Short mmCIF file of N, CA and C in Angstrom, two decimals:
data_model
loop_
_atom_site.label_atom_id
_atom_site.label_comp_id
_atom_site.label_asym_id
_atom_site.label_seq_id
_atom_site.Cartn_x
_atom_site.Cartn_y
_atom_site.Cartn_z
N UNK A 149 19.31 -4.70 -3.04
CA UNK A 149 19.28 -5.98 -3.59
C UNK A 149 18.43 -6.00 -4.79
N UNK A 150 18.92 -6.51 -5.92
CA UNK A 150 18.27 -6.42 -7.18
C UNK A 150 17.31 -7.65 -7.39
N UNK A 151 17.64 -8.75 -7.03
CA UNK A 151 16.86 -10.01 -7.14
C UNK A 151 16.13 -10.23 -5.97
N UNK A 152 14.80 -10.47 -6.02
CA UNK A 152 13.93 -10.75 -4.92
C UNK A 152 12.93 -11.72 -5.15
N UNK A 153 12.28 -12.27 -4.17
CA UNK A 153 11.10 -13.15 -4.40
C UNK A 153 9.85 -12.30 -4.24
N UNK A 154 8.83 -12.73 -4.79
CA UNK A 154 7.55 -12.01 -4.62
C UNK A 154 7.17 -11.81 -3.11
N UNK A 155 7.48 -12.84 -2.26
CA UNK A 155 7.17 -12.72 -0.93
C UNK A 155 7.93 -11.66 -0.19
N UNK A 156 9.16 -11.23 -0.74
CA UNK A 156 10.02 -10.16 -0.16
C UNK A 156 9.23 -8.82 -0.48
N UNK A 157 8.65 -8.72 -1.67
CA UNK A 157 8.00 -7.43 -2.03
C UNK A 157 6.64 -7.31 -1.17
N UNK A 158 5.90 -8.52 -0.91
CA UNK A 158 4.85 -8.48 -0.16
C UNK A 158 5.08 -8.19 1.32
N UNK A 159 6.22 -8.73 1.88
CA UNK A 159 6.70 -8.38 3.18
C UNK A 159 6.95 -6.85 3.38
N UNK A 160 7.70 -6.37 2.37
CA UNK A 160 7.99 -4.88 2.33
C UNK A 160 6.70 -4.14 2.37
N UNK A 161 5.72 -4.51 1.51
CA UNK A 161 4.44 -3.74 1.39
C UNK A 161 3.74 -3.78 2.72
N UNK A 162 3.72 -5.01 3.36
CA UNK A 162 3.13 -5.22 4.74
C UNK A 162 3.76 -4.20 5.74
N UNK A 163 5.10 -4.19 5.70
CA UNK A 163 5.67 -3.17 6.59
C UNK A 163 5.33 -1.76 6.25
N UNK A 164 5.29 -1.49 5.01
CA UNK A 164 4.95 -0.15 4.58
C UNK A 164 3.56 0.23 5.23
N UNK A 165 2.50 -0.61 5.04
CA UNK A 165 1.17 -0.42 5.59
C UNK A 165 1.31 -0.18 7.03
N UNK A 166 2.07 -0.94 7.78
CA UNK A 166 2.33 -0.80 9.17
C UNK A 166 2.87 0.58 9.51
N UNK A 167 3.83 0.98 8.76
CA UNK A 167 4.47 2.31 9.11
C UNK A 167 3.51 3.48 8.91
N UNK A 168 2.69 3.30 7.82
CA UNK A 168 1.67 4.34 7.51
C UNK A 168 0.63 4.39 8.57
N UNK A 169 0.16 3.20 9.05
CA UNK A 169 -0.81 3.15 10.20
C UNK A 169 -0.21 3.81 11.35
N UNK A 170 1.02 3.59 11.81
CA UNK A 170 1.62 4.15 12.92
C UNK A 170 1.68 5.69 12.73
N UNK A 171 2.06 6.08 11.52
CA UNK A 171 2.21 7.59 11.22
C UNK A 171 0.82 8.22 11.47
N UNK A 172 -0.31 7.60 10.83
CA UNK A 172 -1.60 8.17 10.97
C UNK A 172 -2.09 8.17 12.45
N UNK A 173 -1.74 7.16 13.18
CA UNK A 173 -2.25 7.00 14.55
C UNK A 173 -1.51 8.14 15.48
N UNK A 174 -0.20 8.42 15.11
CA UNK A 174 0.55 9.34 15.88
C UNK A 174 -0.08 10.79 15.51
N UNK A 175 -0.37 10.97 14.25
CA UNK A 175 -1.11 12.24 13.86
C UNK A 175 -2.37 12.43 14.51
N UNK A 176 -3.12 11.39 14.69
CA UNK A 176 -4.44 11.38 15.41
C UNK A 176 -4.32 11.83 16.76
N UNK A 177 -3.24 11.38 17.36
CA UNK A 177 -3.02 11.68 18.93
C UNK A 177 -2.67 13.15 18.97
N UNK A 178 -2.01 13.75 17.96
CA UNK A 178 -1.48 15.11 18.04
C UNK A 178 -2.47 16.17 17.41
N UNK A 179 -3.53 15.59 16.81
CA UNK A 179 -4.41 16.45 16.03
C UNK A 179 -5.14 17.45 16.90
N UNK A 180 -5.27 18.75 16.56
CA UNK A 180 -5.94 19.75 17.38
C UNK A 180 -7.41 19.69 17.11
N UNK A 181 -7.90 19.31 15.90
CA UNK A 181 -9.30 19.32 15.53
C UNK A 181 -9.79 17.89 15.53
N UNK A 182 -10.98 17.67 16.13
CA UNK A 182 -11.67 16.40 16.24
C UNK A 182 -11.81 15.72 14.82
N UNK A 183 -12.34 16.55 13.85
CA UNK A 183 -12.53 15.96 12.49
C UNK A 183 -11.17 15.45 11.84
N UNK A 184 -10.10 16.11 12.13
CA UNK A 184 -8.81 15.70 11.60
C UNK A 184 -8.35 14.41 12.34
N UNK A 185 -8.56 14.42 13.61
CA UNK A 185 -8.23 13.19 14.38
C UNK A 185 -9.09 11.94 14.01
N UNK A 186 -10.35 12.17 13.61
CA UNK A 186 -11.22 11.13 13.11
C UNK A 186 -10.72 10.62 11.79
N UNK A 187 -10.40 11.44 10.95
CA UNK A 187 -9.94 11.14 9.57
C UNK A 187 -8.60 10.34 9.69
N UNK A 188 -7.67 10.81 10.60
CA UNK A 188 -6.40 10.07 10.72
C UNK A 188 -6.61 8.68 11.34
N UNK A 189 -7.56 8.53 12.25
CA UNK A 189 -7.92 7.31 12.85
C UNK A 189 -8.47 6.41 11.69
N UNK A 190 -9.34 6.90 10.96
CA UNK A 190 -9.86 6.12 9.78
C UNK A 190 -8.78 5.56 8.91
N UNK A 191 -7.84 6.48 8.51
CA UNK A 191 -6.75 5.99 7.67
C UNK A 191 -5.82 5.04 8.36
N UNK A 192 -5.57 5.20 9.65
CA UNK A 192 -4.82 4.20 10.38
C UNK A 192 -5.41 2.84 10.30
N UNK A 193 -6.77 2.77 10.52
CA UNK A 193 -7.51 1.56 10.54
C UNK A 193 -7.48 0.84 9.18
N UNK A 194 -7.66 1.72 8.11
CA UNK A 194 -7.56 1.21 6.73
C UNK A 194 -6.22 0.62 6.43
N UNK A 195 -5.12 1.26 6.85
CA UNK A 195 -3.76 0.72 6.55
C UNK A 195 -3.54 -0.58 7.37
N UNK A 196 -4.11 -0.61 8.52
CA UNK A 196 -4.02 -1.90 9.32
C UNK A 196 -4.79 -2.99 8.65
N UNK A 197 -5.90 -2.76 8.09
CA UNK A 197 -6.63 -3.75 7.37
C UNK A 197 -5.89 -4.22 6.10
N UNK A 198 -5.27 -3.26 5.46
CA UNK A 198 -4.40 -3.71 4.26
C UNK A 198 -3.18 -4.54 4.76
N UNK A 199 -2.62 -4.19 5.82
CA UNK A 199 -1.45 -4.88 6.38
C UNK A 199 -1.92 -6.34 6.65
N UNK A 200 -3.06 -6.41 7.34
CA UNK A 200 -3.59 -7.76 7.81
C UNK A 200 -3.94 -8.53 6.55
N UNK A 201 -4.50 -7.92 5.49
CA UNK A 201 -4.77 -8.71 4.29
C UNK A 201 -3.66 -9.27 3.69
N UNK A 202 -2.48 -8.42 3.55
CA UNK A 202 -1.30 -8.98 3.08
C UNK A 202 -0.67 -10.10 3.86
N UNK A 203 -0.68 -9.90 5.10
CA UNK A 203 -0.12 -10.92 5.94
C UNK A 203 -0.86 -12.24 5.89
N UNK A 204 -2.14 -12.19 5.55
CA UNK A 204 -2.91 -13.46 5.31
C UNK A 204 -2.49 -14.18 4.19
N UNK A 205 -1.83 -13.55 3.22
CA UNK A 205 -1.39 -14.24 2.07
C UNK A 205 -0.36 -15.29 2.41
N UNK A 206 0.27 -15.22 3.51
CA UNK A 206 1.29 -16.08 3.99
C UNK A 206 0.70 -17.28 4.67
N UNK A 207 -0.52 -17.14 5.11
CA UNK A 207 -1.12 -18.13 5.94
C UNK A 207 -2.50 -18.63 5.56
N UNK A 208 -2.89 -18.19 4.36
CA UNK A 208 -4.30 -18.52 3.98
C UNK A 208 -4.43 -19.85 3.41
N UNK A 209 -3.32 -20.70 3.12
CA UNK A 209 -3.45 -22.05 2.59
C UNK A 209 -3.85 -22.14 1.20
N UNK A 210 -3.89 -21.06 0.49
CA UNK A 210 -4.31 -21.07 -0.88
C UNK A 210 -3.12 -21.33 -1.82
N UNK A 211 -3.31 -21.10 -3.14
CA UNK A 211 -2.35 -21.41 -4.12
C UNK A 211 -1.27 -20.18 -4.24
N UNK A 212 -1.30 -19.21 -3.31
CA UNK A 212 -0.38 -18.09 -3.36
C UNK A 212 1.02 -18.51 -3.07
N UNK A 213 1.28 -19.60 -2.53
CA UNK A 213 2.62 -20.04 -2.19
C UNK A 213 3.52 -20.12 -3.39
N UNK A 214 2.91 -20.66 -4.54
CA UNK A 214 3.56 -20.71 -5.88
C UNK A 214 3.99 -19.36 -6.33
N UNK A 215 3.16 -18.40 -6.15
CA UNK A 215 3.62 -16.99 -6.61
C UNK A 215 4.52 -16.35 -5.65
N UNK A 216 4.35 -16.52 -4.36
CA UNK A 216 5.21 -15.97 -3.37
C UNK A 216 6.65 -16.40 -3.48
N UNK A 217 6.94 -17.54 -3.99
CA UNK A 217 8.18 -18.12 -4.13
C UNK A 217 8.92 -17.66 -5.44
N UNK A 218 8.24 -17.04 -6.31
CA UNK A 218 8.76 -16.60 -7.65
C UNK A 218 9.89 -15.57 -7.39
N UNK A 219 11.05 -15.82 -8.11
CA UNK A 219 12.08 -14.78 -8.12
C UNK A 219 11.88 -13.88 -9.30
N UNK A 220 12.23 -12.53 -8.99
CA UNK A 220 12.21 -11.62 -10.20
C UNK A 220 13.43 -10.63 -10.09
N UNK A 221 13.70 -10.03 -11.17
CA UNK A 221 14.81 -9.11 -11.31
C UNK A 221 14.13 -7.79 -11.23
N UNK A 222 14.41 -7.03 -10.24
CA UNK A 222 13.82 -5.63 -10.01
C UNK A 222 14.97 -4.59 -10.22
N UNK A 223 14.95 -3.98 -11.39
CA UNK A 223 16.05 -3.05 -11.71
C UNK A 223 15.92 -1.83 -10.81
N UNK A 224 17.00 -1.20 -10.59
CA UNK A 224 17.06 -0.02 -9.64
C UNK A 224 16.46 1.30 -10.16
N UNK A 225 15.92 1.24 -11.47
CA UNK A 225 15.34 2.37 -11.92
C UNK A 225 13.77 2.42 -11.67
N UNK A 226 13.33 1.64 -10.94
CA UNK A 226 11.87 1.55 -10.57
C UNK A 226 11.61 2.30 -9.31
N UNK A 227 11.08 3.46 -9.30
CA UNK A 227 11.08 4.41 -8.17
C UNK A 227 10.12 4.20 -7.08
N UNK A 228 9.04 3.42 -7.19
CA UNK A 228 7.91 3.33 -6.18
C UNK A 228 8.40 3.14 -4.75
N UNK A 229 9.19 2.04 -4.43
CA UNK A 229 9.53 1.89 -3.09
C UNK A 229 10.16 3.07 -2.49
N UNK A 230 11.18 3.69 -2.92
CA UNK A 230 11.78 4.86 -2.27
C UNK A 230 10.83 6.08 -2.09
N UNK A 231 9.98 6.28 -3.08
CA UNK A 231 8.98 7.30 -3.03
C UNK A 231 7.98 6.98 -2.00
N UNK A 232 7.56 5.74 -1.89
CA UNK A 232 6.60 5.29 -0.77
C UNK A 232 7.16 5.40 0.59
N UNK A 233 8.44 5.07 0.66
CA UNK A 233 9.20 5.22 1.94
C UNK A 233 9.22 6.71 2.40
N UNK A 234 9.41 7.62 1.40
CA UNK A 234 9.38 9.05 1.70
C UNK A 234 8.09 9.55 2.13
N UNK A 235 6.94 8.97 1.56
CA UNK A 235 5.65 9.32 2.01
C UNK A 235 5.35 8.87 3.39
N UNK A 236 5.89 7.70 3.80
CA UNK A 236 5.75 7.26 5.21
C UNK A 236 6.43 8.02 6.24
N UNK A 237 7.32 8.90 5.81
CA UNK A 237 8.15 9.72 6.76
C UNK A 237 7.69 11.14 6.84
N UNK A 238 6.81 11.58 5.83
CA UNK A 238 6.45 12.96 5.86
C UNK A 238 5.27 13.25 6.87
N UNK A 239 5.19 14.51 7.33
CA UNK A 239 4.16 14.84 8.16
C UNK A 239 2.70 14.70 7.67
N UNK A 240 1.75 14.40 8.39
CA UNK A 240 0.46 14.04 7.85
C UNK A 240 -0.56 14.93 8.52
N UNK A 241 -0.22 15.58 9.58
CA UNK A 241 -1.21 16.34 10.33
C UNK A 241 -1.53 17.72 9.86
N UNK A 242 -1.84 17.84 8.59
CA UNK A 242 -2.19 19.13 8.03
C UNK A 242 -3.79 19.30 7.97
N UNK A 243 -4.34 19.19 6.80
CA UNK A 243 -5.80 19.26 6.57
C UNK A 243 -6.24 17.96 6.12
N UNK A 244 -7.58 17.89 6.11
CA UNK A 244 -8.23 16.67 5.43
C UNK A 244 -7.80 16.55 4.05
N UNK A 245 -7.78 17.68 3.32
CA UNK A 245 -7.41 17.60 1.96
C UNK A 245 -6.05 17.06 1.76
N UNK A 246 -5.03 17.53 2.49
CA UNK A 246 -3.75 17.02 2.42
C UNK A 246 -3.60 15.60 2.81
N UNK A 247 -4.40 15.16 3.80
CA UNK A 247 -4.45 13.75 4.16
C UNK A 247 -4.87 12.93 3.03
N UNK A 248 -5.99 13.32 2.35
CA UNK A 248 -6.47 12.65 1.21
C UNK A 248 -5.46 12.51 0.16
N UNK A 249 -4.88 13.63 -0.15
CA UNK A 249 -3.85 13.64 -1.19
C UNK A 249 -2.70 12.62 -0.96
N UNK A 250 -2.21 12.65 0.32
CA UNK A 250 -1.18 11.68 0.71
C UNK A 250 -1.61 10.29 0.58
N UNK A 251 -2.84 9.99 1.14
CA UNK A 251 -3.21 8.57 1.19
C UNK A 251 -3.51 8.14 -0.24
N UNK A 252 -4.15 8.95 -1.09
CA UNK A 252 -4.40 8.57 -2.48
C UNK A 252 -3.07 8.34 -3.30
N UNK A 253 -2.17 9.26 -3.00
CA UNK A 253 -0.83 9.15 -3.67
C UNK A 253 -0.14 7.77 -3.34
N UNK A 254 -0.29 7.50 -2.03
CA UNK A 254 0.32 6.21 -1.54
C UNK A 254 -0.32 4.98 -2.23
N UNK A 255 -1.68 5.03 -2.26
CA UNK A 255 -2.40 3.86 -2.92
C UNK A 255 -2.08 3.91 -4.53
N UNK A 256 -2.04 4.92 -5.06
CA UNK A 256 -1.71 5.06 -6.53
C UNK A 256 -0.22 4.45 -6.88
N UNK A 257 0.62 4.79 -5.96
CA UNK A 257 2.01 4.31 -6.18
C UNK A 257 2.20 2.83 -5.98
N UNK A 258 1.42 2.39 -4.98
CA UNK A 258 1.32 0.93 -4.72
C UNK A 258 0.62 0.18 -5.86
N UNK A 259 -0.37 0.89 -6.34
CA UNK A 259 -1.08 0.25 -7.52
C UNK A 259 -0.14 0.16 -8.71
N UNK A 260 0.61 1.29 -9.00
CA UNK A 260 1.63 1.27 -10.00
C UNK A 260 2.68 0.16 -9.79
N UNK A 261 3.13 -0.02 -8.54
CA UNK A 261 4.14 -1.06 -8.35
C UNK A 261 3.56 -2.47 -8.68
N UNK A 262 2.26 -2.66 -8.24
CA UNK A 262 1.69 -4.00 -8.52
C UNK A 262 1.39 -4.15 -10.16
N UNK A 263 0.99 -3.09 -10.69
CA UNK A 263 0.74 -3.18 -12.19
C UNK A 263 2.06 -3.49 -12.89
N UNK A 264 3.17 -2.85 -12.47
CA UNK A 264 4.51 -3.11 -13.09
C UNK A 264 4.83 -4.58 -12.84
N UNK A 265 4.60 -5.21 -11.72
CA UNK A 265 4.95 -6.52 -11.53
C UNK A 265 4.04 -7.40 -12.40
N UNK A 266 2.80 -7.04 -12.60
CA UNK A 266 1.86 -7.86 -13.36
C UNK A 266 2.36 -7.83 -14.77
N UNK A 267 2.75 -6.77 -15.24
CA UNK A 267 3.22 -6.61 -16.65
C UNK A 267 4.52 -7.35 -16.93
N UNK A 268 5.22 -7.67 -15.86
CA UNK A 268 6.52 -8.36 -16.00
C UNK A 268 6.38 -9.86 -15.55
N UNK A 269 5.21 -10.29 -15.23
CA UNK A 269 4.88 -11.59 -14.65
C UNK A 269 5.39 -12.64 -15.76
N UNK A 270 5.96 -13.70 -15.20
CA UNK A 270 6.45 -14.91 -15.96
C UNK A 270 5.34 -15.94 -16.16
N UNK A 271 4.47 -16.08 -15.24
CA UNK A 271 3.32 -17.00 -15.30
C UNK A 271 2.06 -16.30 -15.02
N UNK A 272 1.00 -16.87 -15.58
CA UNK A 272 -0.32 -16.37 -15.42
C UNK A 272 -0.79 -16.15 -14.03
N UNK A 273 -0.61 -17.05 -13.09
CA UNK A 273 -0.92 -16.83 -11.62
C UNK A 273 -0.18 -15.61 -11.08
N UNK A 274 1.03 -15.37 -11.44
CA UNK A 274 1.75 -14.17 -10.96
C UNK A 274 1.03 -12.87 -11.45
N UNK A 275 0.62 -12.91 -12.74
CA UNK A 275 0.04 -11.77 -13.31
C UNK A 275 -1.32 -11.51 -12.62
N UNK A 276 -2.07 -12.60 -12.37
CA UNK A 276 -3.36 -12.54 -11.74
C UNK A 276 -3.21 -11.97 -10.32
N UNK A 277 -2.16 -12.50 -9.52
CA UNK A 277 -1.92 -12.06 -8.29
C UNK A 277 -1.70 -10.58 -8.22
N UNK A 278 -0.80 -10.17 -9.06
CA UNK A 278 -0.52 -8.67 -8.97
C UNK A 278 -1.60 -7.82 -9.50
N UNK A 279 -2.25 -8.21 -10.49
CA UNK A 279 -3.40 -7.40 -11.01
C UNK A 279 -4.48 -7.26 -9.94
N UNK A 280 -4.82 -8.39 -9.17
CA UNK A 280 -5.73 -8.29 -8.05
C UNK A 280 -5.29 -7.27 -6.96
N UNK A 281 -3.98 -7.32 -6.70
CA UNK A 281 -3.52 -6.33 -5.69
C UNK A 281 -3.59 -4.87 -6.21
N UNK A 282 -3.35 -4.72 -7.51
CA UNK A 282 -3.40 -3.35 -8.08
C UNK A 282 -4.88 -2.89 -8.13
N UNK A 283 -5.78 -3.73 -8.43
CA UNK A 283 -7.22 -3.46 -8.49
C UNK A 283 -7.69 -3.14 -7.08
N UNK A 284 -7.18 -3.83 -6.10
CA UNK A 284 -7.55 -3.54 -4.71
C UNK A 284 -7.15 -2.12 -4.22
N UNK A 285 -6.03 -1.70 -4.67
CA UNK A 285 -5.57 -0.39 -4.31
C UNK A 285 -6.35 0.63 -5.08
N UNK A 286 -6.78 0.33 -6.32
CA UNK A 286 -7.60 1.29 -7.11
C UNK A 286 -8.99 1.49 -6.35
N UNK A 287 -9.56 0.32 -5.99
CA UNK A 287 -10.83 0.40 -5.26
C UNK A 287 -10.61 1.11 -3.87
N UNK A 288 -9.55 0.77 -3.16
CA UNK A 288 -9.33 1.46 -1.96
C UNK A 288 -9.22 2.99 -2.11
N UNK A 289 -8.55 3.37 -3.09
CA UNK A 289 -8.31 4.80 -3.27
C UNK A 289 -9.71 5.49 -3.61
N UNK A 290 -10.57 4.84 -4.30
CA UNK A 290 -11.89 5.47 -4.47
C UNK A 290 -12.68 5.58 -3.31
N UNK A 291 -12.62 4.49 -2.56
CA UNK A 291 -13.35 4.39 -1.26
C UNK A 291 -12.84 5.47 -0.27
N UNK A 292 -11.56 5.56 -0.31
CA UNK A 292 -10.90 6.52 0.65
C UNK A 292 -11.25 7.98 0.29
N UNK A 293 -11.31 8.40 -0.97
CA UNK A 293 -11.81 9.74 -1.32
C UNK A 293 -13.16 10.04 -0.93
N UNK A 294 -14.05 9.08 -1.06
CA UNK A 294 -15.49 9.23 -0.68
C UNK A 294 -15.56 9.42 0.87
N UNK A 295 -14.90 8.55 1.60
CA UNK A 295 -14.90 8.70 3.02
C UNK A 295 -14.26 9.90 3.58
N UNK A 296 -13.20 10.23 2.89
CA UNK A 296 -12.58 11.52 3.44
C UNK A 296 -13.37 12.83 3.09
N UNK A 297 -14.14 12.78 2.04
CA UNK A 297 -15.06 13.85 1.79
C UNK A 297 -16.16 13.94 2.85
N UNK A 298 -16.63 12.74 3.40
CA UNK A 298 -17.59 12.79 4.47
C UNK A 298 -17.00 13.45 5.73
N UNK A 299 -15.74 13.20 6.06
CA UNK A 299 -15.11 13.89 7.09
C UNK A 299 -15.08 15.46 6.96
N UNK A 300 -14.81 15.76 5.76
CA UNK A 300 -14.70 17.14 5.34
C UNK A 300 -16.01 17.88 5.48
N UNK A 301 -17.15 17.11 5.32
CA UNK A 301 -18.49 17.63 5.31
C UNK A 301 -19.09 17.76 6.71
N UNK A 302 -18.43 17.10 7.71
CA UNK A 302 -18.85 17.05 9.10
C UNK A 302 -18.83 18.51 9.71
#
């Protein structure tokens, strides 16, 4: 589907975070090393927090309703959602370095998706909304790298 509302994109992103959380949780259950299991559990918890944060946009009673109802034309040449879906399907139970790489790549692709939407915003609240989401993923990626290094040092 080429035409979507912002709320459709946010619902997709919410589902994506849920899929990643389940993938990380399943990896933690199968991990042979305690550090790897701890790192996977941390990532699963992080994804669930991001999912919950996005879900709150539908219920927080703020001015987001105006932005969530905006329609946009999303051409098929924008690759982030299929690439992100592929990340949600790949195996994650390698090493802490591989986990960090996958998680950071996921956040960077979501950040790019939100930056793209901000750059194509029709009204200022839409640009602000997507810029805030992009900055949140940038901050989360930095936090994630630092936290994953701590697991590697244990």
